[in-house]
CSV table of C-alpha atoms and ligand atoms in Angstrom, one decimal:
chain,number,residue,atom,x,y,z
A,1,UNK,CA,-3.8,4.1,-10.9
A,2,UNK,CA,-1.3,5.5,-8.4
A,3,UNK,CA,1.8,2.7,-8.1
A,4,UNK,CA,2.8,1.9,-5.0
A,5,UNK,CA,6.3,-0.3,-4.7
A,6,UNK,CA,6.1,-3.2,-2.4
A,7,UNK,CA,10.1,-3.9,-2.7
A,8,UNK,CA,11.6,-1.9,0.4
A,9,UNK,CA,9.8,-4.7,2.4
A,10,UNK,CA,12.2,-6.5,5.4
A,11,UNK,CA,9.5,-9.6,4.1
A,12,UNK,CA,12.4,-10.0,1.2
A,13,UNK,CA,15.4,-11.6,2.7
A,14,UNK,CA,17.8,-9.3,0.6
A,15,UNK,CA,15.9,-6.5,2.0
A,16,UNK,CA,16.0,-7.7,5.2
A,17,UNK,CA,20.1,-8.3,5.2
A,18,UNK,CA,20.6,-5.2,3.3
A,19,UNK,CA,18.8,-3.0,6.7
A,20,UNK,CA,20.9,-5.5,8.7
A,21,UNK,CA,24.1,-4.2,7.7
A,22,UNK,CA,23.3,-0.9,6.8
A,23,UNK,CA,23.8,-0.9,3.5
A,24,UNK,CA,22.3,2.2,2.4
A,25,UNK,CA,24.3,1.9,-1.6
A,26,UNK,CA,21.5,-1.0,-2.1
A,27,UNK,CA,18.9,0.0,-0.5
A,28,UNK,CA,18.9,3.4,-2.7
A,29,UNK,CA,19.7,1.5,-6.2
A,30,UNK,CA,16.7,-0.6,-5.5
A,31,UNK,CA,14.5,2.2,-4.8
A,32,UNK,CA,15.4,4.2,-7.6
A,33,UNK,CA,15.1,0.9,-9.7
A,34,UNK,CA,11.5,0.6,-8.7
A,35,UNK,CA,10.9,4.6,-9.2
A,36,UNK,CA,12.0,4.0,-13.4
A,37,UNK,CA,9.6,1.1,-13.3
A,38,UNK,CA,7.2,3.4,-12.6
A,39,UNK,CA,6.2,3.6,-9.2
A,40,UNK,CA,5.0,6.8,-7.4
A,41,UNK,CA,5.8,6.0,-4.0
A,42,UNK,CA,7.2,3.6,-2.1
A,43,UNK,CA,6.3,1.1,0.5
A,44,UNK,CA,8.6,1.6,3.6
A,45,UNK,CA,9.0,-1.7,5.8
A,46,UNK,CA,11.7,-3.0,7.6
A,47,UNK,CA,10.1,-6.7,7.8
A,48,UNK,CA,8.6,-8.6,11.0
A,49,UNK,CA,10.4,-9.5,14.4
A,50,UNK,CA,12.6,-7.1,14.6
A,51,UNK,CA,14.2,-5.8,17.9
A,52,UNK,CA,15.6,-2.7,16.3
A,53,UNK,CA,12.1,-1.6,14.6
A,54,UNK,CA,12.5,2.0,15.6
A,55,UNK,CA,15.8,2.6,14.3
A,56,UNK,CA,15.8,0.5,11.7
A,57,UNK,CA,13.1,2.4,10.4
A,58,UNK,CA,14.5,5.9,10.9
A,59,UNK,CA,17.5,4.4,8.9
A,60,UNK,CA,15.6,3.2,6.1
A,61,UNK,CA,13.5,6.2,5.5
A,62,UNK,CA,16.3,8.4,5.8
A,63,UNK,CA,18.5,6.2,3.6
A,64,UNK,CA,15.6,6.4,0.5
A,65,UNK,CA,14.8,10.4,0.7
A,66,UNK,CA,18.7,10.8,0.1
A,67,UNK,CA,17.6,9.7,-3.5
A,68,UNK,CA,14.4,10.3,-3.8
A,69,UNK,CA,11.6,13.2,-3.3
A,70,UNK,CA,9.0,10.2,-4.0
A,71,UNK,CA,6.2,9.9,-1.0
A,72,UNK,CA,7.0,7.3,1.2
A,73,UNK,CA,4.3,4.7,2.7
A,74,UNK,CA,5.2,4.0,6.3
A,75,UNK,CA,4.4,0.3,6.8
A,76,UNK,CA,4.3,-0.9,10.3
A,77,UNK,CA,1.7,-2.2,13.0
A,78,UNK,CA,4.2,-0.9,15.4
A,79,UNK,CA,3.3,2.5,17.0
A,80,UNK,CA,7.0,3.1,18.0
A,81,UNK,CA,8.2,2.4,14.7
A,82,UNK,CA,5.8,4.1,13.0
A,83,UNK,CA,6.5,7.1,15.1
A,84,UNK,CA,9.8,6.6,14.3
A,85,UNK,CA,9.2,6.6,10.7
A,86,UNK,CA,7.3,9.8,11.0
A,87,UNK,CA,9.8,11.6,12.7
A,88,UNK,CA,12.1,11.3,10.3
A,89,UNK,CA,10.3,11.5,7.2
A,90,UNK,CA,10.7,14.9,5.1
A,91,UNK,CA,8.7,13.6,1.9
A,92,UNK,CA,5.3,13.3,1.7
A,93,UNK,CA,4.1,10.3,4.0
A,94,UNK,CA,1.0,7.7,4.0
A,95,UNK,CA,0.9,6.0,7.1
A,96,UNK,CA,0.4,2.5,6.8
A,97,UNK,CA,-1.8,1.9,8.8
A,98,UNK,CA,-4.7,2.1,10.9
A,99,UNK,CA,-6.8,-0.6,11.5
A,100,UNK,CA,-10.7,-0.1,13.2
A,101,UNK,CA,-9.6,-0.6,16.5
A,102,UNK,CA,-10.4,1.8,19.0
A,103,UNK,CA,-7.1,2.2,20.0
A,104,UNK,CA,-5.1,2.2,16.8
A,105,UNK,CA,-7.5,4.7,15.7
A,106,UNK,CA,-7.1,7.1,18.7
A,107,UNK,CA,-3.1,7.3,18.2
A,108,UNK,CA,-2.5,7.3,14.8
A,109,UNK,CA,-5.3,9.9,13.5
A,110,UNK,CA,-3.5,12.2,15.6
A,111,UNK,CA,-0.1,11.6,14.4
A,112,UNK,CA,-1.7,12.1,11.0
A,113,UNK,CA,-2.7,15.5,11.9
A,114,UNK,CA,0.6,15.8,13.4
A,115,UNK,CA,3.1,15.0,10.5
A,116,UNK,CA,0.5,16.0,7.4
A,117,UNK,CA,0.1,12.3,6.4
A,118,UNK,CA,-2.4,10.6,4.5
A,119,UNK,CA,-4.0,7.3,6.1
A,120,UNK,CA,-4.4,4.0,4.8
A,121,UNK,CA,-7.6,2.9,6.9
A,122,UNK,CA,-6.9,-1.2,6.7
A,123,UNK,CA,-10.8,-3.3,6.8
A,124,UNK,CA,-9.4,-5.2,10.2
A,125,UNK,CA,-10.2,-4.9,13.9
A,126,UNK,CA,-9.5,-7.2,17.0
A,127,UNK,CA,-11.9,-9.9,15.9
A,128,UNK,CA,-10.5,-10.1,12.5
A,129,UNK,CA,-11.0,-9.5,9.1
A,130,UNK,CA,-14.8,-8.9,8.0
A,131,UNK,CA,-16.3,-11.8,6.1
A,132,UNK,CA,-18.3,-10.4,3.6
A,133,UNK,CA,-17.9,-6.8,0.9
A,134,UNK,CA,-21.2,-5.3,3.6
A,135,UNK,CA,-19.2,-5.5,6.8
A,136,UNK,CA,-15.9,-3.9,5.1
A,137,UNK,CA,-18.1,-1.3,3.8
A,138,UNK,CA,-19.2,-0.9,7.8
A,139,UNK,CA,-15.9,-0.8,8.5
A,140,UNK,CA,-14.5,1.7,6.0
A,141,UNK,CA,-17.3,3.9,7.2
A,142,UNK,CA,-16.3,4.0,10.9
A,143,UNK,CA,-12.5,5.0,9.8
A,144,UNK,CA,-14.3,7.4,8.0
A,145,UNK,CA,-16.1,8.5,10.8
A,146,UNK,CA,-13.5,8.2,13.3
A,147,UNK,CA,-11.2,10.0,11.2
A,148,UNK,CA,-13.1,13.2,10.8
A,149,UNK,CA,-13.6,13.2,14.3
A,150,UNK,CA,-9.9,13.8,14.7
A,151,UNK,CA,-9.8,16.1,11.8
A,152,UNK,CA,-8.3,13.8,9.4
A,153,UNK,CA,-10.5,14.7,6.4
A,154,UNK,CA,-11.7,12.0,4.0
A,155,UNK,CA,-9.5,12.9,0.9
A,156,UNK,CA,-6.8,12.3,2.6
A,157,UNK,CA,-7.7,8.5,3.6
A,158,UNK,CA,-6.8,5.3,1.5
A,159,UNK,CA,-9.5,2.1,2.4
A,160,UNK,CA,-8.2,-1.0,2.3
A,161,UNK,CA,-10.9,-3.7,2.2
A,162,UNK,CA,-7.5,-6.3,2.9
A,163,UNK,CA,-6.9,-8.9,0.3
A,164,UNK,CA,-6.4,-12.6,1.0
A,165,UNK,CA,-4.9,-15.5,-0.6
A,166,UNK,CA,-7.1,-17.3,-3.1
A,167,UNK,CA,-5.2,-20.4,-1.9
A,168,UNK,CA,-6.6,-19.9,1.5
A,169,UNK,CA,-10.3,-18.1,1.2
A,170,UNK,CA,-11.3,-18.2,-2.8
A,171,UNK,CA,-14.3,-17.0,-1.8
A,172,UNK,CA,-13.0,-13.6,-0.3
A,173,UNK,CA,-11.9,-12.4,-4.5
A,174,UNK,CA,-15.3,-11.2,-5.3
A,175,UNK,CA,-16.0,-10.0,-1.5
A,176,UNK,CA,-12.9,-7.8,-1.9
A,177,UNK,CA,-13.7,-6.4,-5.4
A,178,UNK,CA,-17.6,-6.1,-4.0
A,179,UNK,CA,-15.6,-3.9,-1.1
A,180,UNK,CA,-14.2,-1.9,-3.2
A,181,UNK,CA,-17.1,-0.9,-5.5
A,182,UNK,CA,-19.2,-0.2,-2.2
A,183,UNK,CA,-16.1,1.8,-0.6
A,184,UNK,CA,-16.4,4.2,-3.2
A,185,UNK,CA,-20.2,5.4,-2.7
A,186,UNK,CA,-19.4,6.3,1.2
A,187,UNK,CA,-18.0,9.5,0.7
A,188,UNK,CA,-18.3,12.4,-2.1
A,189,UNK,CA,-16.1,12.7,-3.5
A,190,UNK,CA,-15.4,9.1,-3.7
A,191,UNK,CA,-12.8,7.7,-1.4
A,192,UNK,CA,-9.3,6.7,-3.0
A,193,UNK,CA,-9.0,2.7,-2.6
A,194,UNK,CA,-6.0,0.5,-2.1
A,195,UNK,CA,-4.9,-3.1,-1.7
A,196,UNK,CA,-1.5,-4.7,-0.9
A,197,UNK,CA,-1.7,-6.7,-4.5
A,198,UNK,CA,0.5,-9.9,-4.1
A,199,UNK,CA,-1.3,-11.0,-0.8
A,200,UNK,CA,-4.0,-12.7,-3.4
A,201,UNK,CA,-1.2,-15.2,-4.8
A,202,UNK,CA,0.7,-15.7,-1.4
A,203,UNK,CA,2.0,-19.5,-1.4
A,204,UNK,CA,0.5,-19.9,-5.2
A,205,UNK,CA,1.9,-21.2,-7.9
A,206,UNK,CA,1.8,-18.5,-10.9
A,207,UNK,CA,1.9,-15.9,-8.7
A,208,UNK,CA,2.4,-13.0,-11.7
A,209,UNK,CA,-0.5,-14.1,-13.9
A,210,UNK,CA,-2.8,-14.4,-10.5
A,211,UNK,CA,-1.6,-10.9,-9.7
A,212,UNK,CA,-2.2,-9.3,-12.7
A,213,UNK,CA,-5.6,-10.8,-13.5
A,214,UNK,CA,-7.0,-9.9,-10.2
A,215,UNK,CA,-5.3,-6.1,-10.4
A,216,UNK,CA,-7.3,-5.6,-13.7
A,217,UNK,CA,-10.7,-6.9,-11.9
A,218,UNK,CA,-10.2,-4.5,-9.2
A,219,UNK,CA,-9.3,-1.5,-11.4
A,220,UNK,CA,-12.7,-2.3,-13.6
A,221,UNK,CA,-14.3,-2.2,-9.9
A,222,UNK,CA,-12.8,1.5,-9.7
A,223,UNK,CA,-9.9,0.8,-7.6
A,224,UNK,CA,-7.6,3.7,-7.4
A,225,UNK,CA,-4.3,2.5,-5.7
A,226,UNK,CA,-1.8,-0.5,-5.2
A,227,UNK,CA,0.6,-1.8,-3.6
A,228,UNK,CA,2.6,-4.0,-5.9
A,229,UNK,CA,5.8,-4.8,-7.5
A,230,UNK,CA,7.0,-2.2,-10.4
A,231,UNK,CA,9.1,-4.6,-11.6
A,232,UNK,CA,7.0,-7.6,-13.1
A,233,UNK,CA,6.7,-6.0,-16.6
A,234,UNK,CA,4.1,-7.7,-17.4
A,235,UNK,CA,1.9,-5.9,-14.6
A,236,UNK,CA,2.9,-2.9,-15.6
A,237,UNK,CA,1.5,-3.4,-19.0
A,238,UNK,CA,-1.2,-4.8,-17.7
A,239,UNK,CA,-1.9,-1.5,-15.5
A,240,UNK,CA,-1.5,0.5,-18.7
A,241,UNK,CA,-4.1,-1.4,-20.7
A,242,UNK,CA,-6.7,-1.0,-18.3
A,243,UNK,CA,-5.9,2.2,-18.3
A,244,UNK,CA,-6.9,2.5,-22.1
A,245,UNK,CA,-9.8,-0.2,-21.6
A,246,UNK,CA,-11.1,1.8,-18.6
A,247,UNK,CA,-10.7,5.3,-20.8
A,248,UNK,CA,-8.6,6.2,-18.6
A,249,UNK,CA,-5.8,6.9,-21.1
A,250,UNK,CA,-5.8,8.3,-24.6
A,251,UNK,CA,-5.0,4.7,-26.9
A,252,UNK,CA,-2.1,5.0,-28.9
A,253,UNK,CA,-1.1,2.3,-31.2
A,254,UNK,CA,2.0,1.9,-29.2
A,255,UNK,CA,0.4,3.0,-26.0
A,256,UNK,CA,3.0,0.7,-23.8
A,257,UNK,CA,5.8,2.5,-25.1
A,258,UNK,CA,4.2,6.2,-24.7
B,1,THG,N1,-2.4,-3.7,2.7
B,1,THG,C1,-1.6,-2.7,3.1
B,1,THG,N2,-0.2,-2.8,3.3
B,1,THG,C2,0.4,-4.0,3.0
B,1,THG,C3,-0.4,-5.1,2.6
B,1,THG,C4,-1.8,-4.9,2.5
B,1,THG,N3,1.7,-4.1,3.2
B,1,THG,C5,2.3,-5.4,3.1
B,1,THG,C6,1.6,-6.3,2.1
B,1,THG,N4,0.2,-6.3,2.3
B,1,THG,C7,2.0,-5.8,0.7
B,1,THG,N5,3.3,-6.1,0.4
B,1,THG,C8,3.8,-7.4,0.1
B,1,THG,C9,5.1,-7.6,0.1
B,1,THG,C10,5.6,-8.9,-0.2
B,1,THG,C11,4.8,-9.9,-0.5
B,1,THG,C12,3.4,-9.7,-0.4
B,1,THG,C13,2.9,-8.4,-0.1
B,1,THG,C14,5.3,-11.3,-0.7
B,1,THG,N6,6.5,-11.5,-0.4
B,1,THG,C15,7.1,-12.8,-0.6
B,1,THG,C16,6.4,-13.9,0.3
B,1,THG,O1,6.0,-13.6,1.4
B,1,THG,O2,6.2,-15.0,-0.2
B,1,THG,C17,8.6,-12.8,-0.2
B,1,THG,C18,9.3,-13.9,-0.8
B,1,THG,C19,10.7,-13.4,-1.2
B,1,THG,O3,11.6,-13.3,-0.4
B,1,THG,O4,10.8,-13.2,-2.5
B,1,THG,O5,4.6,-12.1,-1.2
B,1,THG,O6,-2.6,-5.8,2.1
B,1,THG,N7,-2.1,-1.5,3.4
């Protein structure tokens, strides 16, 4: 399960003031707080309506690789800021992301070639988000297509069938986890799979325990990525006892300490 933080998010309010005033001293202790927890990369994004995205951006990923040799998920809709992002980055980069619109697609494959950067491929387009796990799978499968067509080979894509709040759709859970069990027969090898994890709980109450108990569905559903918070503990452990469930890891009577 490869651990994606969703923390360095302008979404957060303290994220969002910290960019604001360029405070790169917290920025970095959070990042490296969330690399001990035990993520592997971090999600990079400086938060919606912002007239500085471009620079903010730049500042941001600059601001994290100064600590940090972890790969860095560039999370933006916006192609300038995105670009930005790019431009800037020295570690490893996922771009995050495309959707299945034409457009999208045309410009961002190419700056994947570009900059040497994997792809999350999000299950979207201009009429919105697919209703069922058959039209995500359609979906995934032109980013697939599309992508190879630019070169952008399919081992270095991530497919995102989108996950939406239970308290909205509680009929999209099992269409998600259905999208990710068909995602991974498109291509062999199988394509990697990711989701943005705390969407499924937005305006919820128990938003940990919803988190958690969906993230274990979707890893028994072979889902190979997340984007998530490293810092709920009990996620963690709940990642790690898959893991052993799933034979993923060698069990250990204390297998959440080792
Ligand atoms: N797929 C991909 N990328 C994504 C998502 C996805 N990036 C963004 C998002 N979804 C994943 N990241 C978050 C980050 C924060 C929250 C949810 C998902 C969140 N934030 C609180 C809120 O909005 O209520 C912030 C509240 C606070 O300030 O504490 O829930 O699906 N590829």
């Amino acid at each position: 399960m490869y651990v994606i933080s969703e923390r360095i998010n302008g979404l957060f309010v303290s994220v969002s003031k910290a960019i604001d005033r360029r405070d790169s001293k917290w920025v970095q202790e959070h990042a490296l707080r969330q690399l001990e927890c035990g993520a592997q990369a971090l999600d990079i994004n400086t938060g919606p309506g912002r007239e500085d995205g471009p620079a903010a951006m730049e500042w941001l990923v600059r601001t994290v690789q100064d600590v940090t040799d972890a790969p860095l998920c560039i999370d933006t809709p916006g192609i300038k800021t995105m670009t930005a992002g790019l431009s800037a980055a020295k570690n490893k980069v996922i771009i995050n992301s495309t959707t299945a619109e034409k457009a999208k697609m045309e410009r961002l494959f190419p700056l994947a070639r570009e900059h040497d950067a994997d792809v999350i491929c999000l299950c979207m387009d201009e009429r919105g988000v697919p209703n069922s796990a058959d039209a995500r799978a359609e979906m995934a499968m032109l980013m697939i297509t599309t992508a190879m067509e630019h070169e952008v080979m399919p081992d270095r894509l991530f497919l995102d069938p989108l996950v939406l709040p239970a308290k909205a759709g509680q009929d999209q859970g099992p269409k998600v986890i259905g999208a990710v069990r068909m995602f991974q027969t498109l291509n062999e090898p199988s394509p990697r799979t990711v989701v943005g994890l705390s969407n499924v709980s937005n305006g919820a109450k128990e938003r940990p325990l919803i988190n958690r108990t969906y993230l274990a569905m979707l890893m028994g559903a072979g889902l190979s990525a997340a984007i998530l918070d490293p810092e709920d503990r009990e996620l963690m452990s709940t990642i790690k006892t898959a893991q052993v469930l799933l034979n993923q890891k060698l069990y250990a009577d204390d297998f959440l300490r080792a």
